Amino acid sequence: MTYLWLKAGHIIFVVFWMAGLFMLPRQLIYVHPAAPGSEEEALWAKRMGLLRKIILTPSLIVVWVLGLLMGIELGLFAGAPGLGWLHAKLLLVLVLTGFHGFTVSQSKKFAGGERPLSEKQLRMLGEVPGLLLVVIVILVVVVRYA
Ligand code: HEM
């Protein structure tokens, strides 16, 4: 029973984390045209800060903790056979976590008046979490049982 509650909690916080990873690049696109130091920039900086503190960072931590607890249960650190899907998944989740870190660092630069990325680059950046989500879910739902 405990394992199923871990998995339920894991999927719930995966959804929260993905929602935050879709929203932050979008917020960067909205703050991009704002004049550095303007009231509009300050308003988006506040919104991005709240998104980081209330949704993104807590969800990242809960997804990892519950995911690793289930991984331990499946023998991830005991060399259990047949976990290729989980190893591949973890590699992609590390990339997703890197994306999280990169986008958060960009949001702090934008809040400080910098615009290191163009709007076109931000739109491309916004596609990354969706692509990773598709492959991760196929790994854990299809490849795992193939
Ligand atoms: C952060 C590190 C993560 C770890 C260590 C991890 C590990 C796991 C493990 C061990 C399971 C249980 C598999 C089972 O018993 O059925 C699981 C389930 C699942 N994970 Fe993750 N996961 C992580 C992140 C993610 C992410 C980022 C996503 C989606 C983007 C995701 C989506 C899922 C889904 C949909 C399931 C349920 C699969 C099913 O019920 O068949 N996980 N995860």
PDB file of N, CA, C and O in Angstrom, residues 102-145:
ATOM      1  N   PHE A 102      18.721  25.937 -15.167  1.00  0.00           N
ATOM      2  CA  PHE A 102      19.071  26.957 -16.168  1.00  0.00           C
ATOM      3  C   PHE A 102      17.969  28.014 -16.264  1.00  0.00           C
ATOM      4  O   PHE A 102      18.239  29.221 -16.253  1.00  0.00           O
ATOM      5  N   THR A 103      16.712  27.559 -16.319  1.00  0.00           N
ATOM      6  CA  THR A 103      15.597  28.503 -16.470  1.00  0.00           C
ATOM      7  C   THR A 103      15.448  29.373 -15.228  1.00  0.00           C
ATOM      8  O   THR A 103      15.168  30.570 -15.335  1.00  0.00           O
ATOM      9  N   VAL A 104      15.651  28.781 -14.049  1.00  0.00           N
ATOM     10  CA  VAL A 104      15.589  29.565 -12.808  1.00  0.00           C
ATOM     11  C   VAL A 104      16.696  30.623 -12.806  1.00  0.00           C
ATOM     12  O   VAL A 104      16.455  31.788 -12.465  1.00  0.00           O
ATOM     13  N   SER A 105      17.911  30.251 -13.241  1.00  0.00           N
ATOM     14  CA  SER A 105      19.004  31.234 -13.252  1.00  0.00           C
ATOM     15  C   SER A 105      18.703  32.354 -14.256  1.00  0.00           C
ATOM     16  O   SER A 105      18.978  33.522 -13.990  1.00  0.00           O
ATOM     17  N   GLN A 106      18.095  32.003 -15.400  1.00  0.00           N
ATOM     18  CA  GLN A 106      17.709  33.039 -16.368  1.00  0.00           C
ATOM     19  C   GLN A 106      16.659  33.977 -15.766  1.00  0.00           C
ATOM     20  O   GLN A 106      16.706  35.190 -15.962  1.00  0.00           O
ATOM     21  N   SER A 107      15.713  33.409 -14.996  1.00  0.00           N
ATOM     22  CA  SER A 107      14.637  34.253 -14.447  1.00  0.00           C
ATOM     23  C   SER A 107      15.202  35.275 -13.468  1.00  0.00           C
ATOM     24  O   SER A 107      14.716  36.409 -13.385  1.00  0.00           O
ATOM     25  N   LYS A 108      16.281  34.890 -12.758  1.00  0.00           N
ATOM     26  CA  LYS A 108      16.897  35.855 -11.831  1.00  0.00           C
ATOM     27  C   LYS A 108      17.623  36.962 -12.616  1.00  0.00           C
ATOM     28  O   LYS A 108      17.586  38.132 -12.225  1.00  0.00           O
ATOM     29  N   LYS A 109      18.243  36.581 -13.757  1.00  0.00           N
ATOM     30  CA  LYS A 109      18.921  37.598 -14.592  1.00  0.00           C
ATOM     31  C   LYS A 109      17.881  38.562 -15.186  1.00  0.00           C
ATOM     32  O   LYS A 109      18.073  39.782 -15.174  1.00  0.00           O
ATOM     33  N   PHE A 110      16.774  38.002 -15.675  1.00  0.00           N
ATOM     34  CA  PHE A 110      15.724  38.851 -16.253  1.00  0.00           C
ATOM     35  C   PHE A 110      15.154  39.793 -15.189  1.00  0.00           C
ATOM     36  O   PHE A 110      14.883  40.956 -15.458  1.00  0.00           O
ATOM     37  N   ALA A 111      14.997  39.277 -13.965  1.00  0.00           N
ATOM     38  CA  ALA A 111      14.472  40.107 -12.866  1.00  0.00           C
ATOM     39  C   ALA A 111      15.435  41.258 -12.560  1.00  0.00           C
ATOM     40  O   ALA A 111      15.013  42.318 -12.098  1.00  0.00           O
ATOM     41  N   GLY A 112      16.712  41.051 -12.882  1.00  0.00           N
ATOM     42  CA  GLY A 112      17.733  42.080 -12.626  1.00  0.00           C
ATOM     43  C   GLY A 112      17.956  43.001 -13.819  1.00  0.00           C
ATOM     44  O   GLY A 112      18.941  43.746 -13.846  1.00  0.00           O
ATOM     45  N   GLY A 113      17.097  42.909 -14.833  1.00  0.00           N
ATOM     46  CA  GLY A 113      17.163  43.834 -15.967  1.00  0.00           C
ATOM     47  C   GLY A 113      17.937  43.311 -17.164  1.00  0.00           C
ATOM     48  O   GLY A 113      17.990  43.956 -18.210  1.00  0.00           O
ATOM     49  N   GLU A 114      18.570  42.137 -17.017  1.00  0.00           N
ATOM     50  CA  GLU A 114      19.297  41.559 -18.158  1.00  0.00           C
ATOM     51  C   GLU A 114      18.314  40.848 -19.100  1.00  0.00           C
ATOM     52  O   GLU A 114      17.252  40.419 -18.674  1.00  0.00           O
ATOM     53  N   ARG A 115      18.680  40.712 -20.360  1.00  0.00           N
ATOM     54  CA  ARG A 115      17.876  39.971 -21.337  1.00  0.00           C
ATOM     55  C   ARG A 115      18.822  39.090 -22.145  1.00  0.00           C
ATOM     56  O   ARG A 115      19.012  39.300 -23.345  1.00  0.00           O
ATOM     57  N   PRO A 116      19.445  38.101 -21.496  1.00  0.00           N
ATOM     58  CA  PRO A 116      20.485  37.304 -22.166  1.00  0.00           C
ATOM     59  C   PRO A 116      19.970  36.424 -23.302  1.00  0.00           C
ATOM     60  O   PRO A 116      20.755  35.963 -24.129  1.00  0.00           O
ATOM     61  N   LEU A 117      18.657  36.159 -23.342  1.00  0.00           N
ATOM     62  CA  LEU A 117      18.109  35.317 -24.404  1.00  0.00           C
ATOM     63  C   LEU A 117      17.084  36.108 -25.211  1.00  0.00           C
ATOM     64  O   LEU A 117      16.365  36.941 -24.656  1.00  0.00           O
ATOM     65  N   SER A 118      17.023  35.839 -26.535  1.00  0.00           N
ATOM     66  CA  SER A 118      16.034  36.520 -27.381  1.00  0.00           C
ATOM     67  C   SER A 118      14.672  35.843 -27.193  1.00  0.00           C
ATOM     68  O   SER A 118      14.594  34.721 -26.678  1.00  0.00           O
ATOM     69  N   GLU A 119      13.604  36.534 -27.644  1.00  0.00           N
ATOM     70  CA  GLU A 119      12.266  35.934 -27.517  1.00  0.00           C
ATOM     71  C   GLU A 119      12.194  34.617 -28.286  1.00  0.00           C
ATOM     72  O   GLU A 119      11.575  33.658 -27.832  1.00  0.00           O
ATOM     73  N   LYS A 120      12.873  34.561 -29.444  1.00  0.00           N
ATOM     74  CA  LYS A 120      12.855  33.330 -30.261  1.00  0.00           C
ATOM     75  C   LYS A 120      13.508  32.185 -29.486  1.00  0.00           C
ATOM     76  O   LYS A 120      12.979  31.063 -29.434  1.00  0.00           O
ATOM     77  N   GLN A 121      14.637  32.498 -28.836  1.00  0.00           N
ATOM     78  CA  GLN A 121      15.332  31.463 -28.038  1.00  0.00           C
ATOM     79  C   GLN A 121      14.439  31.002 -26.882  1.00  0.00           C
ATOM     80  O   GLN A 121      14.384  29.808 -26.571  1.00  0.00           O
ATOM     81  N   LEU A 122      13.701  31.943 -26.277  1.00  0.00           N
ATOM     82  CA  LEU A 122      12.824  31.586 -25.153  1.00  0.00           C
ATOM     83  C   LEU A 122      11.694  30.676 -25.626  1.00  0.00           C
ATOM     84  O   LEU A 122      11.304  29.741 -24.926  1.00  0.00           O
ATOM     85  N   ARG A 123      11.167  30.947 -26.840  1.00  0.00           N
ATOM     86  CA  ARG A 123      10.089  30.088 -27.354  1.00  0.00           C
ATOM     87  C   ARG A 123      10.606  28.666 -27.598  1.00  0.00           C
ATOM     88  O   ARG A 123       9.928  27.685 -27.289  1.00  0.00           O
ATOM     89  N   MET A 124      11.839  28.558 -28.105  1.00  0.00           N
ATOM     90  CA  MET A 124      12.413  27.213 -28.311  1.00  0.00           C
ATOM     91  C   MET A 124      12.664  26.530 -26.961  1.00  0.00           C
ATOM     92  O   MET A 124      12.364  25.349 -26.772  1.00  0.00           O
ATOM     93  N   LEU A 125      13.151  27.318 -26.003  1.00  0.00           N
ATOM     94  CA  LEU A 125      13.415  26.792 -24.649  1.00  0.00           C
ATOM     95  C   LEU A 125      12.134  26.209 -24.053  1.00  0.00           C
ATOM     96  O   LEU A 125      12.146  25.166 -23.413  1.00  0.00           O
ATOM     97  N   GLY A 126      11.011  26.876 -24.336  1.00  0.00           N
ATOM     98  CA  GLY A 126       9.730  26.453 -23.766  1.00  0.00           C
ATOM     99  C   GLY A 126       9.274  25.075 -24.237  1.00  0.00           C
ATOM    100  O   GLY A 126       8.424  24.449 -23.609  1.00  0.00           O
ATOM    101  N   GLU A 127       9.844  24.596 -25.373  1.00  0.00           N
ATOM    102  CA  GLU A 127       9.448  23.282 -25.906  1.00  0.00           C
ATOM    103  C   GLU A 127      10.152  22.128 -25.186  1.00  0.00           C
ATOM    104  O   GLU A 127       9.687  20.986 -25.224  1.00  0.00           O
ATOM    105  N   VAL A 128      11.274  22.416 -24.548  1.00  0.00           N
ATOM    106  CA  VAL A 128      12.116  21.348 -23.973  1.00  0.00           C
ATOM    107  C   VAL A 128      11.392  20.452 -22.965  1.00  0.00           C
ATOM    108  O   VAL A 128      11.404  19.221 -23.102  1.00  0.00           O
ATOM    109  N   PRO A 129      10.720  21.024 -21.932  1.00  0.00           N
ATOM    110  CA  PRO A 129      10.102  20.117 -20.935  1.00  0.00           C
ATOM    111  C   PRO A 129       9.038  19.192 -21.535  1.00  0.00           C
ATOM    112  O   PRO A 129       8.925  18.037 -21.129  1.00  0.00           O
ATOM    113  N   GLY A 130       8.291  19.693 -22.528  1.00  0.00           N
ATOM    114  CA  GLY A 130       7.253  18.867 -23.152  1.00  0.00           C
ATOM    115  C   GLY A 130       7.844  17.658 -23.862  1.00  0.00           C
ATOM    116  O   GLY A 130       7.354  16.530 -23.728  1.00  0.00           O
ATOM    117  N   LEU A 131       8.945  17.901 -24.585  1.00  0.00           N
ATOM    118  CA  LEU A 131       9.599  16.793 -25.309  1.00  0.00           C
ATOM    119  C   LEU A 131      10.131  15.755 -24.328  1.00  0.00           C
ATOM    120  O   LEU A 131       9.943  14.548 -24.517  1.00  0.00           O
ATOM    121  N   LEU A 132      10.766  16.230 -23.248  1.00  0.00           N
ATOM    122  CA  LEU A 132      11.311  15.293 -22.246  1.00  0.00           C
ATOM    123  C   LEU A 132      10.191  14.519 -21.553  1.00  0.00           C
ATOM    124  O   LEU A 132      10.315  13.313 -21.321  1.00  0.00           O
ATOM    125  N   LEU A 133       9.088  15.198 -21.263  1.00  0.00           N
ATOM    126  CA  LEU A 133       7.948  14.545 -20.606  1.00  0.00           C
ATOM    127  C   LEU A 133       7.451  13.368 -21.438  1.00  0.00           C
ATOM    128  O   LEU A 133       7.227  12.270 -20.922  1.00  0.00           O
ATOM    129  N   VAL A 134       7.310  13.597 -22.754  1.00  0.00           N
ATOM    130  CA  VAL A 134       6.808  12.534 -23.641  1.00  0.00           C
ATOM    131  C   VAL A 134       7.705  11.292 -23.548  1.00  0.00           C
ATOM    132  O   VAL A 134       7.227  10.176 -23.334  1.00  0.00           O
ATOM    133  N   VAL A 135       9.011  11.500 -23.657  1.00  0.00           N
ATOM    134  CA  VAL A 135       9.928  10.348 -23.648  1.00  0.00           C
ATOM    135  C   VAL A 135       9.960   9.681 -22.271  1.00  0.00           C
ATOM    136  O   VAL A 135       9.941   8.442 -22.170  1.00  0.00           O
ATOM    137  N   ILE A 136       9.941  10.484 -21.189  1.00  0.00           N
ATOM    138  CA  ILE A 136       9.992   9.917 -19.828  1.00  0.00           C
ATOM    139  C   ILE A 136       8.767   9.040 -19.570  1.00  0.00           C
ATOM    140  O   ILE A 136       8.882   7.907 -19.083  1.00  0.00           O
ATOM    141  N   VAL A 137       7.576   9.530 -19.921  1.00  0.00           N
ATOM    142  CA  VAL A 137       6.356   8.758 -19.656  1.00  0.00           C
ATOM    143  C   VAL A 137       6.318   7.479 -20.498  1.00  0.00           C
ATOM    144  O   VAL A 137       5.917   6.415 -20.018  1.00  0.00           O
ATOM    145  N   ILE A 138       6.804   7.546 -21.756  1.00  0.00           N
ATOM    146  CA  ILE A 138       6.864   6.329 -22.584  1.00  0.00           C
ATOM    147  C   ILE A 138       7.806   5.297 -21.952  1.00  0.00           C
ATOM    148  O   ILE A 138       7.491   4.105 -21.893  1.00  0.00           O
ATOM    149  N   LEU A 139       8.922   5.776 -21.404  1.00  0.00           N
ATOM    150  CA  LEU A 139       9.868   4.864 -20.738  1.00  0.00           C
ATOM    151  C   LEU A 139       9.216   4.156 -19.550  1.00  0.00           C
ATOM    152  O   LEU A 139       9.297   2.942 -19.407  1.00  0.00           O
ATOM    153  N   VAL A 140       8.516   4.930 -18.702  1.00  0.00           N
ATOM    154  CA  VAL A 140       8.036   4.355 -17.439  1.00  0.00           C
ATOM    155  C   VAL A 140       6.736   3.582 -17.613  1.00  0.00           C
ATOM    156  O   VAL A 140       6.422   2.702 -16.815  1.00  0.00           O
ATOM    157  N   VAL A 141       5.961   3.882 -18.685  1.00  0.00           N
ATOM    158  CA  VAL A 141       4.671   3.186 -18.859  1.00  0.00           C
ATOM    159  C   VAL A 141       4.745   2.095 -19.928  1.00  0.00           C
ATOM    160  O   VAL A 141       4.123   1.039 -19.785  1.00  0.00           O
ATOM    161  N   VAL A 142       5.525   2.322 -21.014  1.00  0.00           N
ATOM    162  CA  VAL A 142       5.563   1.355 -22.127  1.00  0.00           C
ATOM    163  C   VAL A 142       6.835   0.507 -22.098  1.00  0.00           C
ATOM    164  O   VAL A 142       6.775  -0.716 -21.985  1.00  0.00           O
ATOM    165  N   VAL A 143       7.999   1.166 -22.165  1.00  0.00           N
ATOM    166  CA  VAL A 143       9.271   0.432 -22.263  1.00  0.00           C
ATOM    167  C   VAL A 143       9.458  -0.489 -21.057  1.00  0.00           C
ATOM    168  O   VAL A 143       9.927  -1.622 -21.183  1.00  0.00           O
ATOM    169  N   ARG A 144       9.031  -0.035 -19.922  1.00  0.00           N
ATOM    170  CA  ARG A 144       9.192  -0.811 -18.688  1.00  0.00           C
ATOM    171  C   ARG A 144       8.575  -2.193 -18.814  1.00  0.00           C
ATOM    172  O   ARG A 144       9.104  -3.171 -18.306  1.00  0.00           O
ATOM    173  N   TYR A 145       7.406  -2.277 -19.469  1.00  0.00           N
ATOM    174  CA  TYR A 145       6.677  -3.559 -19.544  1.00  0.00           C
ATOM    175  C   TYR A 145       6.890  -4.257 -20.881  1.00  0.00           C
ATOM    176  O   TYR A 145       6.306  -5.314 -21.115  1.00  0.00           O
TER     177      TYR A 145
END
